[in-house]
mmCIF file of C-alpha atoms and ligand atoms in Angstrom:
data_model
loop_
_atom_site.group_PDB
_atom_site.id
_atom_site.type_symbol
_atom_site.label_atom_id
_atom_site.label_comp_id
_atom_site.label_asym_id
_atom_site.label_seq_id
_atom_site.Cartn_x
_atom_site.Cartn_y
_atom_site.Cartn_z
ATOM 1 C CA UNK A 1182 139.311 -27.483 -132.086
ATOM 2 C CA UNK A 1183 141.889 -28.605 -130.011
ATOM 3 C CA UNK A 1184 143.397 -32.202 -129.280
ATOM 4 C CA UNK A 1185 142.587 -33.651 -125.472
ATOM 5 C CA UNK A 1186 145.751 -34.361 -123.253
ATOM 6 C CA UNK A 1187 146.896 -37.544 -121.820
ATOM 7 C CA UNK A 1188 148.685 -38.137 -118.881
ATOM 8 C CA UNK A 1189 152.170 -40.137 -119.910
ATOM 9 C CA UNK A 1190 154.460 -42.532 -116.775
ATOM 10 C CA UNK A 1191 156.353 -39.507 -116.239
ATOM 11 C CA UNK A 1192 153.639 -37.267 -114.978
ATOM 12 C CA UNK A 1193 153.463 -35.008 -118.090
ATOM 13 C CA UNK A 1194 150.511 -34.441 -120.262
ATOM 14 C CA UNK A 1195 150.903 -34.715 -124.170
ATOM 15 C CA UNK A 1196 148.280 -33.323 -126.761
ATOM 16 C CA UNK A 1197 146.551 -37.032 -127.954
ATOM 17 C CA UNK A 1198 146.756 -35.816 -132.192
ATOM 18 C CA UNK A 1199 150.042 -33.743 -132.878
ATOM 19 C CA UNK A 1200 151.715 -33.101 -136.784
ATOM 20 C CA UNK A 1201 154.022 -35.449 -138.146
ATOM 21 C CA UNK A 1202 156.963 -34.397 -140.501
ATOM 22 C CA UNK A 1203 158.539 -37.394 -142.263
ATOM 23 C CA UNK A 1204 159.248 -36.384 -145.407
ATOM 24 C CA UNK A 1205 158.819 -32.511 -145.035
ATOM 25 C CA UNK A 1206 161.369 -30.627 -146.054
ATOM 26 C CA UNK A 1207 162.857 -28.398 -143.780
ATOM 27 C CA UNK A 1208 161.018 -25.104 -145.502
ATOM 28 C CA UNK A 1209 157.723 -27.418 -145.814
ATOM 29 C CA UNK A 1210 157.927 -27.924 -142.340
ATOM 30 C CA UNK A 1211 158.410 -24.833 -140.797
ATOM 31 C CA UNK A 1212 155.354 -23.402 -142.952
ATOM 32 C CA UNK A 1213 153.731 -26.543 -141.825
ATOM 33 C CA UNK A 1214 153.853 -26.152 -138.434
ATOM 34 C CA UNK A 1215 153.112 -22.785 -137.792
ATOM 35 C CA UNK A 1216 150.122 -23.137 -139.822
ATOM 36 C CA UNK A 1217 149.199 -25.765 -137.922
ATOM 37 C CA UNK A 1218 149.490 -23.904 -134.596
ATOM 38 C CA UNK A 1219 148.561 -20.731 -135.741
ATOM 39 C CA UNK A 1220 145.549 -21.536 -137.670
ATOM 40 C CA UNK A 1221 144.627 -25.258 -136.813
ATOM 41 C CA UNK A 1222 145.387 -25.264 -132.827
ATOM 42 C CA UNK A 1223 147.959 -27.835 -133.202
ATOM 43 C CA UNK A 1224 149.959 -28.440 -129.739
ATOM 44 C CA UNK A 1225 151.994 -30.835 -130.259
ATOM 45 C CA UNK A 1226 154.984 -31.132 -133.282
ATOM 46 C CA UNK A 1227 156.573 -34.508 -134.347
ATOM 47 C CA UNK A 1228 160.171 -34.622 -135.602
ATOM 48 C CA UNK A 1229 163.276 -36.209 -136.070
ATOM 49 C CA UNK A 1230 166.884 -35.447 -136.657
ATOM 50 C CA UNK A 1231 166.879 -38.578 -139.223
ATOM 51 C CA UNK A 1232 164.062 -36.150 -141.312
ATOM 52 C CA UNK A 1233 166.720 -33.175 -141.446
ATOM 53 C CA UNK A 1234 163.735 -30.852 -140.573
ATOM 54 C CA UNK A 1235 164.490 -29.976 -137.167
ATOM 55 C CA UNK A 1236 165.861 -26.376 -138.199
ATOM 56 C CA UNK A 1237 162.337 -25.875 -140.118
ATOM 57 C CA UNK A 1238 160.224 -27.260 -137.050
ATOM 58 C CA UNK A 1239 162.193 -24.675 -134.306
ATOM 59 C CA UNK A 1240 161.562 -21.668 -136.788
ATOM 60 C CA UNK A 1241 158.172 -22.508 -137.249
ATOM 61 C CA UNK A 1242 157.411 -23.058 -133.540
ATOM 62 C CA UNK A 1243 159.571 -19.451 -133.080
ATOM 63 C CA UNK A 1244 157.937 -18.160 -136.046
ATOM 64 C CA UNK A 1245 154.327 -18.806 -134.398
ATOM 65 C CA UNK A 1246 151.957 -16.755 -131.596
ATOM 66 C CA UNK A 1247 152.695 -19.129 -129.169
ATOM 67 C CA UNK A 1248 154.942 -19.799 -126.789
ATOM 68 C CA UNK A 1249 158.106 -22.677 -126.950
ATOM 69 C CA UNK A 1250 156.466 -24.028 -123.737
ATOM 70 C CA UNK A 1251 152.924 -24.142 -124.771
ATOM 71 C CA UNK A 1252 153.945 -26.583 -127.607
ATOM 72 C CA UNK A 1253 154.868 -30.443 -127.062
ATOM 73 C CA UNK A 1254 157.881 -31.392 -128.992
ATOM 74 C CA UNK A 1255 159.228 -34.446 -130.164
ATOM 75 C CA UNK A 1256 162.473 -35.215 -131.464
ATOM 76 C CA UNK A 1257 164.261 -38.251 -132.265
ATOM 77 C CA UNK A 1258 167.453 -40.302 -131.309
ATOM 78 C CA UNK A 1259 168.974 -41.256 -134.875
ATOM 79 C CA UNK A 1260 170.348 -45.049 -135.545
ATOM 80 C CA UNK A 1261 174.017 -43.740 -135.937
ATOM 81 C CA UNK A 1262 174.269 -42.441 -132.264
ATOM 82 C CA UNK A 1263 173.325 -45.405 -129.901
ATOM 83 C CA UNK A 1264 175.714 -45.437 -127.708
ATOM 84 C CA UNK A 1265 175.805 -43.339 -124.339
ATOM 85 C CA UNK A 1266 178.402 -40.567 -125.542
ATOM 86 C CA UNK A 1267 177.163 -40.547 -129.692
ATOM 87 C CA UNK A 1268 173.458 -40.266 -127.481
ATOM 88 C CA UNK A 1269 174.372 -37.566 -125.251
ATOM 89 C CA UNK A 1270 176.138 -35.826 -128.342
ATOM 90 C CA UNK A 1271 173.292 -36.506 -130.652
ATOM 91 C CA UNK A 1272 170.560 -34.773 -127.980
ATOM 92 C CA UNK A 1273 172.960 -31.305 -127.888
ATOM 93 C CA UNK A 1274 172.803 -31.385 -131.597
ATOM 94 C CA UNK A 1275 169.111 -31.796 -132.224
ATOM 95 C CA UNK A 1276 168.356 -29.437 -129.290
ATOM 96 C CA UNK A 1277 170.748 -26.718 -131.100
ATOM 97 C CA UNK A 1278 169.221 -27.150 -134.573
ATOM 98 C CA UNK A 1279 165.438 -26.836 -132.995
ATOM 99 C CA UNK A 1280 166.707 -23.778 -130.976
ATOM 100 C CA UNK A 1281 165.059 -24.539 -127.888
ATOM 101 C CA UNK A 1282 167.054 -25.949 -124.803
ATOM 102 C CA UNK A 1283 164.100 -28.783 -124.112
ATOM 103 C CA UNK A 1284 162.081 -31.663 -125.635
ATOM 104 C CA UNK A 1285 158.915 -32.411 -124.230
ATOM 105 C CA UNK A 1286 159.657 -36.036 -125.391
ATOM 106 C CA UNK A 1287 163.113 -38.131 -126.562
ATOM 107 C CA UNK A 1288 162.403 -41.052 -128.331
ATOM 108 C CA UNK A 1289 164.783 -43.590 -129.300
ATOM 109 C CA UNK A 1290 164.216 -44.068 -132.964
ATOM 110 C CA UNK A 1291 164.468 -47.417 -133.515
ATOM 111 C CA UNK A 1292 166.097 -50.291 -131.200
ATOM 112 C CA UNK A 1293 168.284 -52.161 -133.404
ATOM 113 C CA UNK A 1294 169.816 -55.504 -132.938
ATOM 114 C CA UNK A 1295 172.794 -54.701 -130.506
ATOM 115 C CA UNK A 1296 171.131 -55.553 -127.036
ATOM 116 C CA UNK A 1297 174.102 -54.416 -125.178
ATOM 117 C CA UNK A 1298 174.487 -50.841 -126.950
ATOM 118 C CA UNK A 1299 170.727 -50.538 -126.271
ATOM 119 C CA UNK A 1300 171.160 -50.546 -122.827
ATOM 120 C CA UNK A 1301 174.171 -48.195 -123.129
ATOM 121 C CA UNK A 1302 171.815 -45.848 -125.390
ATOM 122 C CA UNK A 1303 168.827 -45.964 -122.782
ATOM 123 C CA UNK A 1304 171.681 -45.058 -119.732
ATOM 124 C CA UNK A 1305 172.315 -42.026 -121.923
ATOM 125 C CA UNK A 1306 168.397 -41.383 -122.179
ATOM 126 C CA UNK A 1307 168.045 -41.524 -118.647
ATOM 127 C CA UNK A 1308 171.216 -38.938 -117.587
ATOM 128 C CA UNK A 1309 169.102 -36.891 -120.379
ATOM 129 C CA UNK A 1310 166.020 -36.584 -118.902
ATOM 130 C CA UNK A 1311 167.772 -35.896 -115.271
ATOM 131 C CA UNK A 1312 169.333 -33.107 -117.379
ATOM 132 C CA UNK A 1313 166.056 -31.621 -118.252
ATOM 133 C CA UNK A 1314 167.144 -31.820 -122.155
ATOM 134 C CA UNK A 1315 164.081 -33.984 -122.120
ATOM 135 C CA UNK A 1316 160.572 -33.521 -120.389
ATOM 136 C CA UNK A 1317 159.903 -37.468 -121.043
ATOM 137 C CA UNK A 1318 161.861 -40.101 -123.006
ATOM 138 C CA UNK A 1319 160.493 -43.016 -124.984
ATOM 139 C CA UNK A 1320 161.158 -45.400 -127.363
ATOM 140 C CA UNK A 1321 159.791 -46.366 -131.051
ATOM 141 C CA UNK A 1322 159.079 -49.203 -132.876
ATOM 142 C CA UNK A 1323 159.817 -51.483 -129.746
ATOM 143 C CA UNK A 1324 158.118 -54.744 -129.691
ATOM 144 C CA UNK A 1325 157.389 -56.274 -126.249
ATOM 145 C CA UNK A 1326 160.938 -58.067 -126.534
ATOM 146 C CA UNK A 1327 162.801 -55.008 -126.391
ATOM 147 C CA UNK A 1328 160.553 -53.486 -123.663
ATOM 148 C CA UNK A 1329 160.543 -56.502 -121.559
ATOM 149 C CA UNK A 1330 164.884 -56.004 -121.448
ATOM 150 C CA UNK A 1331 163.825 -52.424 -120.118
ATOM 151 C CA UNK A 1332 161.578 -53.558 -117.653
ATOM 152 C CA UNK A 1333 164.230 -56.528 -116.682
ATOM 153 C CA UNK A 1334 167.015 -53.571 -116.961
ATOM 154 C CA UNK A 1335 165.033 -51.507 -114.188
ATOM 155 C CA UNK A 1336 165.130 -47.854 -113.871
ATOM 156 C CA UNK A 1337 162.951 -45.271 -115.987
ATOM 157 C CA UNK A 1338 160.581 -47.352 -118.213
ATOM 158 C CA UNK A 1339 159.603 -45.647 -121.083
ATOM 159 C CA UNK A 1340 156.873 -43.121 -121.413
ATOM 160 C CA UNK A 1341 156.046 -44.201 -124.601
ATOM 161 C CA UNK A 1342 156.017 -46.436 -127.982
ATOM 162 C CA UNK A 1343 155.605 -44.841 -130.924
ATOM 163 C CA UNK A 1344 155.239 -47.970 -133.888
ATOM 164 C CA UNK A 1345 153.493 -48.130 -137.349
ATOM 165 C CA UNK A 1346 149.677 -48.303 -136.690
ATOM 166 C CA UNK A 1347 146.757 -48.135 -138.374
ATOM 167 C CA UNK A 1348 143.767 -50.082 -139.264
ATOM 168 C CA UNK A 1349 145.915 -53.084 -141.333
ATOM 169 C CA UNK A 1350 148.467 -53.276 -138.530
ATOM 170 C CA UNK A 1351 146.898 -52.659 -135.167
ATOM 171 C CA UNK A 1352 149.783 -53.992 -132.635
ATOM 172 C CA UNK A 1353 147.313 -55.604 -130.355
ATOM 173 C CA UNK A 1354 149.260 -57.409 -128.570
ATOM 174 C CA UNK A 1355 151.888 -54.752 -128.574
ATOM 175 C CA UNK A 1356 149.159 -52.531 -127.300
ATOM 176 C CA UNK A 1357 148.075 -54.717 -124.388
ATOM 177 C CA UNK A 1358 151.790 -55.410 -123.408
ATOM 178 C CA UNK A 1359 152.401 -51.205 -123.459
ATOM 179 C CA UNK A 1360 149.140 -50.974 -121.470
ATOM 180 C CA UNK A 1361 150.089 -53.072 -118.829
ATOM 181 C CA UNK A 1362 153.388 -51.267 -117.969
ATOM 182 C CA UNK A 1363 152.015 -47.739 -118.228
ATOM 183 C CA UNK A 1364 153.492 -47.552 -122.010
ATOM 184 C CA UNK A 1365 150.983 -45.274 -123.665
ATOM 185 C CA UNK A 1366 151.524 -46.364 -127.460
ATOM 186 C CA UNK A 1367 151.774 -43.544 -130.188
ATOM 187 C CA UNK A 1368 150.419 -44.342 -133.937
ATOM 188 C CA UNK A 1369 153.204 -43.588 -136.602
ATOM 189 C CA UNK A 1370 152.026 -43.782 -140.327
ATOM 190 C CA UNK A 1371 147.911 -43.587 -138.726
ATOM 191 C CA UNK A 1372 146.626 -43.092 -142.487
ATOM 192 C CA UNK A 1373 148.112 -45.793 -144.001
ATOM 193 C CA UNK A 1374 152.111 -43.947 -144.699
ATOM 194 C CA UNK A 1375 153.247 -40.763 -146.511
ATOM 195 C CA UNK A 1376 153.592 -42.151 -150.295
ATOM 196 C CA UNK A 1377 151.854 -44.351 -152.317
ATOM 197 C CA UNK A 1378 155.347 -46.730 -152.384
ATOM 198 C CA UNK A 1379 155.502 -47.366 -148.755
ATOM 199 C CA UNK A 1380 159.209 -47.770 -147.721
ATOM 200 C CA UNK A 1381 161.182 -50.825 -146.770
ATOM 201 C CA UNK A 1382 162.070 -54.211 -148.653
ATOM 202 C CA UNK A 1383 158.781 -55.347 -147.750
ATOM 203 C CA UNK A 1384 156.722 -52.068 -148.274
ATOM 204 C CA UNK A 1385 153.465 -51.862 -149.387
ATOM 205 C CA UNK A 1386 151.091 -49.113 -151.048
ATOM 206 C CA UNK A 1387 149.205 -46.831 -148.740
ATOM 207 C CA UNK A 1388 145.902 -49.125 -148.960
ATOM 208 C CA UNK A 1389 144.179 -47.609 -145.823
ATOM 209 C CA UNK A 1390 142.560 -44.030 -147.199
ATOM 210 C CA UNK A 1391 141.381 -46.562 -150.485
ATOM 211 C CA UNK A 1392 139.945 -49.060 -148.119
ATOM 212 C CA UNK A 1393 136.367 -49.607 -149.520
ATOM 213 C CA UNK A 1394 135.356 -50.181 -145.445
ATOM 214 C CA UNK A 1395 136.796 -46.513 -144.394
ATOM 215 C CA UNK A 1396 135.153 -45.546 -147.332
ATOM 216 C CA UNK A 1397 131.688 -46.661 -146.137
ATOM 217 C CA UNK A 1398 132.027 -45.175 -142.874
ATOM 218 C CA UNK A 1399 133.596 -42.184 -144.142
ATOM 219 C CA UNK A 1400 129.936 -41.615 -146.452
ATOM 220 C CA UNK A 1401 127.744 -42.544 -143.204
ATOM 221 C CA UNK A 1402 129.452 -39.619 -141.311
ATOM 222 C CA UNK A 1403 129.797 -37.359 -143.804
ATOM 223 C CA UNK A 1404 133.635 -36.969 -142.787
ATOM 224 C CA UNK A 1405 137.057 -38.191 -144.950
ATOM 225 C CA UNK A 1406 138.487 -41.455 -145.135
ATOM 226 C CA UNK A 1407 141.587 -39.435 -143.272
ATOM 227 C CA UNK A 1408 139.186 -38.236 -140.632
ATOM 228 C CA UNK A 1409 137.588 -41.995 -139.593
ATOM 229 C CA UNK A 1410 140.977 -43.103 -139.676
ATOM 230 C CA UNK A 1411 142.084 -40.394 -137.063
ATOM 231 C CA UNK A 1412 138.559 -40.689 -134.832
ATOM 232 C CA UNK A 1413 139.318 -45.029 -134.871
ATOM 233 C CA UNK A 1414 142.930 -43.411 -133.142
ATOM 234 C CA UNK A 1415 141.885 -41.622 -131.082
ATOM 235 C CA UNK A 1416 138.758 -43.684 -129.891
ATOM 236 C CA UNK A 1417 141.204 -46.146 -129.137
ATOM 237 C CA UNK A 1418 143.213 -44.325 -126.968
ATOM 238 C CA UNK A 1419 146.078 -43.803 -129.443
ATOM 239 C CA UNK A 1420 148.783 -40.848 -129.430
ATOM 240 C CA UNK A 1421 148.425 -39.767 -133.321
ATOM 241 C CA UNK A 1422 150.710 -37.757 -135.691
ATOM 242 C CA UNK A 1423 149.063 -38.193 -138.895
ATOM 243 C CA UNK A 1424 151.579 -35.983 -141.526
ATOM 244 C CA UNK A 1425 150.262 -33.278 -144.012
ATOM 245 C CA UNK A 1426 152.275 -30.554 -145.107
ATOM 246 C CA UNK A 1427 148.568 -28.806 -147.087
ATOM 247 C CA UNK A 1428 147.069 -26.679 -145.159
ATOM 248 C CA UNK A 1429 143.904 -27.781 -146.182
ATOM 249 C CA UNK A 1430 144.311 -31.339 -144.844
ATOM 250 C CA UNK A 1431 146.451 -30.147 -141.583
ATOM 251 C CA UNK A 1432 143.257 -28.211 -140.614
ATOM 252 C CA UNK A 1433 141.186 -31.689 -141.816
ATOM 253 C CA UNK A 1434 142.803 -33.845 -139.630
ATOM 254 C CA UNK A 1435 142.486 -32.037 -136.541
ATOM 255 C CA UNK A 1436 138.878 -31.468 -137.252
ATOM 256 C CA UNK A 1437 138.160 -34.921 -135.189
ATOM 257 C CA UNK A 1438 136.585 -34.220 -131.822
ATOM 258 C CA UNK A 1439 132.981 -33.351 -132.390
ATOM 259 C CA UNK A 1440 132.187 -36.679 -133.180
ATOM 260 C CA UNK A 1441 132.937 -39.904 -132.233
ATOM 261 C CA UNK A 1442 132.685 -43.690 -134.079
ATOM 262 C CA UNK A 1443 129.897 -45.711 -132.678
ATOM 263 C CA UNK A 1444 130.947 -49.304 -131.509
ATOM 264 C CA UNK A 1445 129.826 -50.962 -134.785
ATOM 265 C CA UNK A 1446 131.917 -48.836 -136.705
ATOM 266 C CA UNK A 1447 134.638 -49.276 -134.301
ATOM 267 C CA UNK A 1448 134.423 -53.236 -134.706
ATOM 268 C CA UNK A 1449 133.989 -53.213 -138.842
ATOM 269 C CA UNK A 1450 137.435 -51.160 -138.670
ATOM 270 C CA UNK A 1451 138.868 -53.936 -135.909
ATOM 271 C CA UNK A 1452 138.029 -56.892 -138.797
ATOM 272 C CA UNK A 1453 140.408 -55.103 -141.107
ATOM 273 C CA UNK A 1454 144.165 -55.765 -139.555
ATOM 274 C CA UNK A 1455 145.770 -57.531 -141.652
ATOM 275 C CA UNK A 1456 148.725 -57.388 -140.151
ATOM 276 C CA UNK A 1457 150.013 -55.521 -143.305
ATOM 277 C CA UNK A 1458 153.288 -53.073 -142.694
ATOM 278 C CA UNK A 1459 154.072 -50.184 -144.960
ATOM 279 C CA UNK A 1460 157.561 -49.879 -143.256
ATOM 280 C CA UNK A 1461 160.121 -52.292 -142.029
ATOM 281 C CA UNK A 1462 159.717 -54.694 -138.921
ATOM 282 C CA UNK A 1463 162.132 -53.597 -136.249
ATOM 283 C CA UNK A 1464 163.686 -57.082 -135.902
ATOM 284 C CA UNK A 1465 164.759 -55.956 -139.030
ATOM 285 C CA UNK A 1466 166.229 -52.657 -138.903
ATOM 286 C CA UNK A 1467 169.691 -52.307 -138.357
ATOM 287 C CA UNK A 1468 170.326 -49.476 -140.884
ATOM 288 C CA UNK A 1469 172.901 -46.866 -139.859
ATOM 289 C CA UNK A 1470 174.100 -48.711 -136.484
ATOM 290 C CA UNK A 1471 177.446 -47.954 -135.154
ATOM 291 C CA UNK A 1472 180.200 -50.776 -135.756
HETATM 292 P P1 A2P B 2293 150.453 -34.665 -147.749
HETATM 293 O O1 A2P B 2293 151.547 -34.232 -146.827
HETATM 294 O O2 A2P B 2293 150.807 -34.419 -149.190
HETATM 295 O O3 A2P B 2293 149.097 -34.112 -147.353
HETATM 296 P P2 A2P B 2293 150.862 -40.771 -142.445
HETATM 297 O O4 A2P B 2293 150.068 -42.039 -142.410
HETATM 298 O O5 A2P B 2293 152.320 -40.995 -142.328
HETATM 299 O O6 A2P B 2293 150.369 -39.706 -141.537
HETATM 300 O O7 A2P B 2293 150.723 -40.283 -143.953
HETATM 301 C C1 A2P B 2293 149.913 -39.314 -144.345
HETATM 302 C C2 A2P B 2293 149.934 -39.289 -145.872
HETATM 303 O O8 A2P B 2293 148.637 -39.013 -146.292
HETATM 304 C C3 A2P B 2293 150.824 -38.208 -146.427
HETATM 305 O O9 A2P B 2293 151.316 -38.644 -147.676
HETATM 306 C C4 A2P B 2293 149.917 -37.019 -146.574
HETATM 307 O O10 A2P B 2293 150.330 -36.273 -147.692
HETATM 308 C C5 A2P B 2293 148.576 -37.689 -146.813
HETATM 309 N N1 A2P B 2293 147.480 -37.034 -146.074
HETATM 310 C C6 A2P B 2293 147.525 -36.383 -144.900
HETATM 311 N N2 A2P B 2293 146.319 -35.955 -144.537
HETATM 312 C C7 A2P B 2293 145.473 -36.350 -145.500
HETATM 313 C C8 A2P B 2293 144.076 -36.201 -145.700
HETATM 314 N N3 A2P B 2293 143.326 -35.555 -144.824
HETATM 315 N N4 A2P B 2293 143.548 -36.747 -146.830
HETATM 316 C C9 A2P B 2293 144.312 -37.411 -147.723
HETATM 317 N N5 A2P B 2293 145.642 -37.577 -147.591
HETATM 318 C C10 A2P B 2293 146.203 -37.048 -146.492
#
């Protein structure tokens, strides 16, 4: 089974359910992901240099039967290198440690509260993708504050948003905002988050794969709570990345496309956002930022 593409605001198409990393280890992730592209069809690979996994994801994408340019890859801009020379540096480095001389996608990782250096950092994203170091660049965990200064900035807008989402924190109006400038919006913690702590001052338990709803709906289709979760994603138009590093649930969560939620089930899964994050809010976030 294999995920369908979507066509991003720069013209290429990305695989709509890729693997997510956070929280792999570099060896976990390299057996991860060529698992999940050897045996599970996966096309598309989510990293980060913040997950210090990027060696394991390049070996594993080597390591596999396909070929570097029939995967998507994502890597990740870390907090410390905003700024248009620590950004162009930072892209060289993550590029080396992967081992390709491409991303399919450059996101930055998170926008912090320096407006200016923002706008410095997104100059640098730009000269990247000109390069060709990057297919498409994109931002994460923007809120329609800090895309509205790229829209007001001019110039590349990005492809897309990748922000915690899942059925207790469903960014609507985030979503309609994205969808209105071409955004397409990517899902990051789509089950629910990748521990039972959650992460953050204000973190919460993973209370989505629990949810006594999911659980309903999860009996009526004879599916797992992971897979309604990932079919509500993907019925709704969202890029996913939902994280497993067992092979058992990497081949699970792909396992999505020969059925699809009705619109009841769709709408008893909209009445439970409650708005509840299991990370930080990006207004927030100002961890590792250059002084
Ligand atoms: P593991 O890697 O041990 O399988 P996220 O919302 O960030 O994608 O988090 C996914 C979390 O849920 C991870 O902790 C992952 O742990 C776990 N997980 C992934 N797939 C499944 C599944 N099919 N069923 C239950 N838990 C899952």
């Amino acid at each position: 089974m294999s995920a369908p593409l979507i066509e991003l605001n720069s013209g290429v198409e990305i695989p709509q359910l890729g693997l997510g990393v956070w929280q792999a280890t570099s060896d976990e992730a390299e057996q991860a992901v060529r698992f999940a592209i050897d045996e599970a069809h996966y096309r598309h690979i989510d990293t980060a240099a913040a997950y210090g996994n990027e060696a394991g994801v390049g070996e594993g994408i080597a390591s596999s039967s396909v070929l570097r340019a029939d995967v998507f890859l994502t890597t990740k801009l870390w907090n410390a290198d905003h700024g248009y020379e620590r950004a162009l540096a930072a892209v060289d480095t993550s590029l080396r440690t992967l081992g390709t001389d491409y991303v399919d996608l450059y996101l930055i990782h998170w926008p912090l509260q320096d407006r200016d250096q923002l706008m410095r950092t997104w100059d640098a994203m730009e000269k990247i993708l000109a390069d060709g170091k990057a297919h498409s660049i994109g931002v994460c965990n923007f809120e329609p504050h800090h895309l509205q200064a790229l829209i007001d900035r001019g110039g590349v807008l990005p492809a897309v948003d990748q922000v915690e989402l899942h059925p207790h924190l469903q960014q609507r109006e985030l979503r309609e905002f994205a969808g209105e400038h071409g955004i397409a919006i990517e899902s990051w913690s789509p089950l629910g988050g990748t521990s039972g702590s959650g992460w953050g001052p204000n973190s919460k338990p993973n209370t989505v794969l629990s949810d006594p709803t999911i659980g309903d709906i999860a009996a009526k289709y004879g599916r797992s709570p992971a897979q309604i979760v990932i079919a509500w994603h993907i019925r709704s138009g969202l890029i996913v990345i939902p994280k497993s590093v067992h092979d058992d649930r990497i081949k699970q969560n792909i396992s999505v496309f020969d059925f699809e939620l009705d619109d009841e089930d769709m709408e008893r899964i909209a009445s439970l956002d409650s708005g509840e994050r299991v990370g930080m809010h990006p207004d927030d976030m100002n961890l590792d930022a250059p002084s």
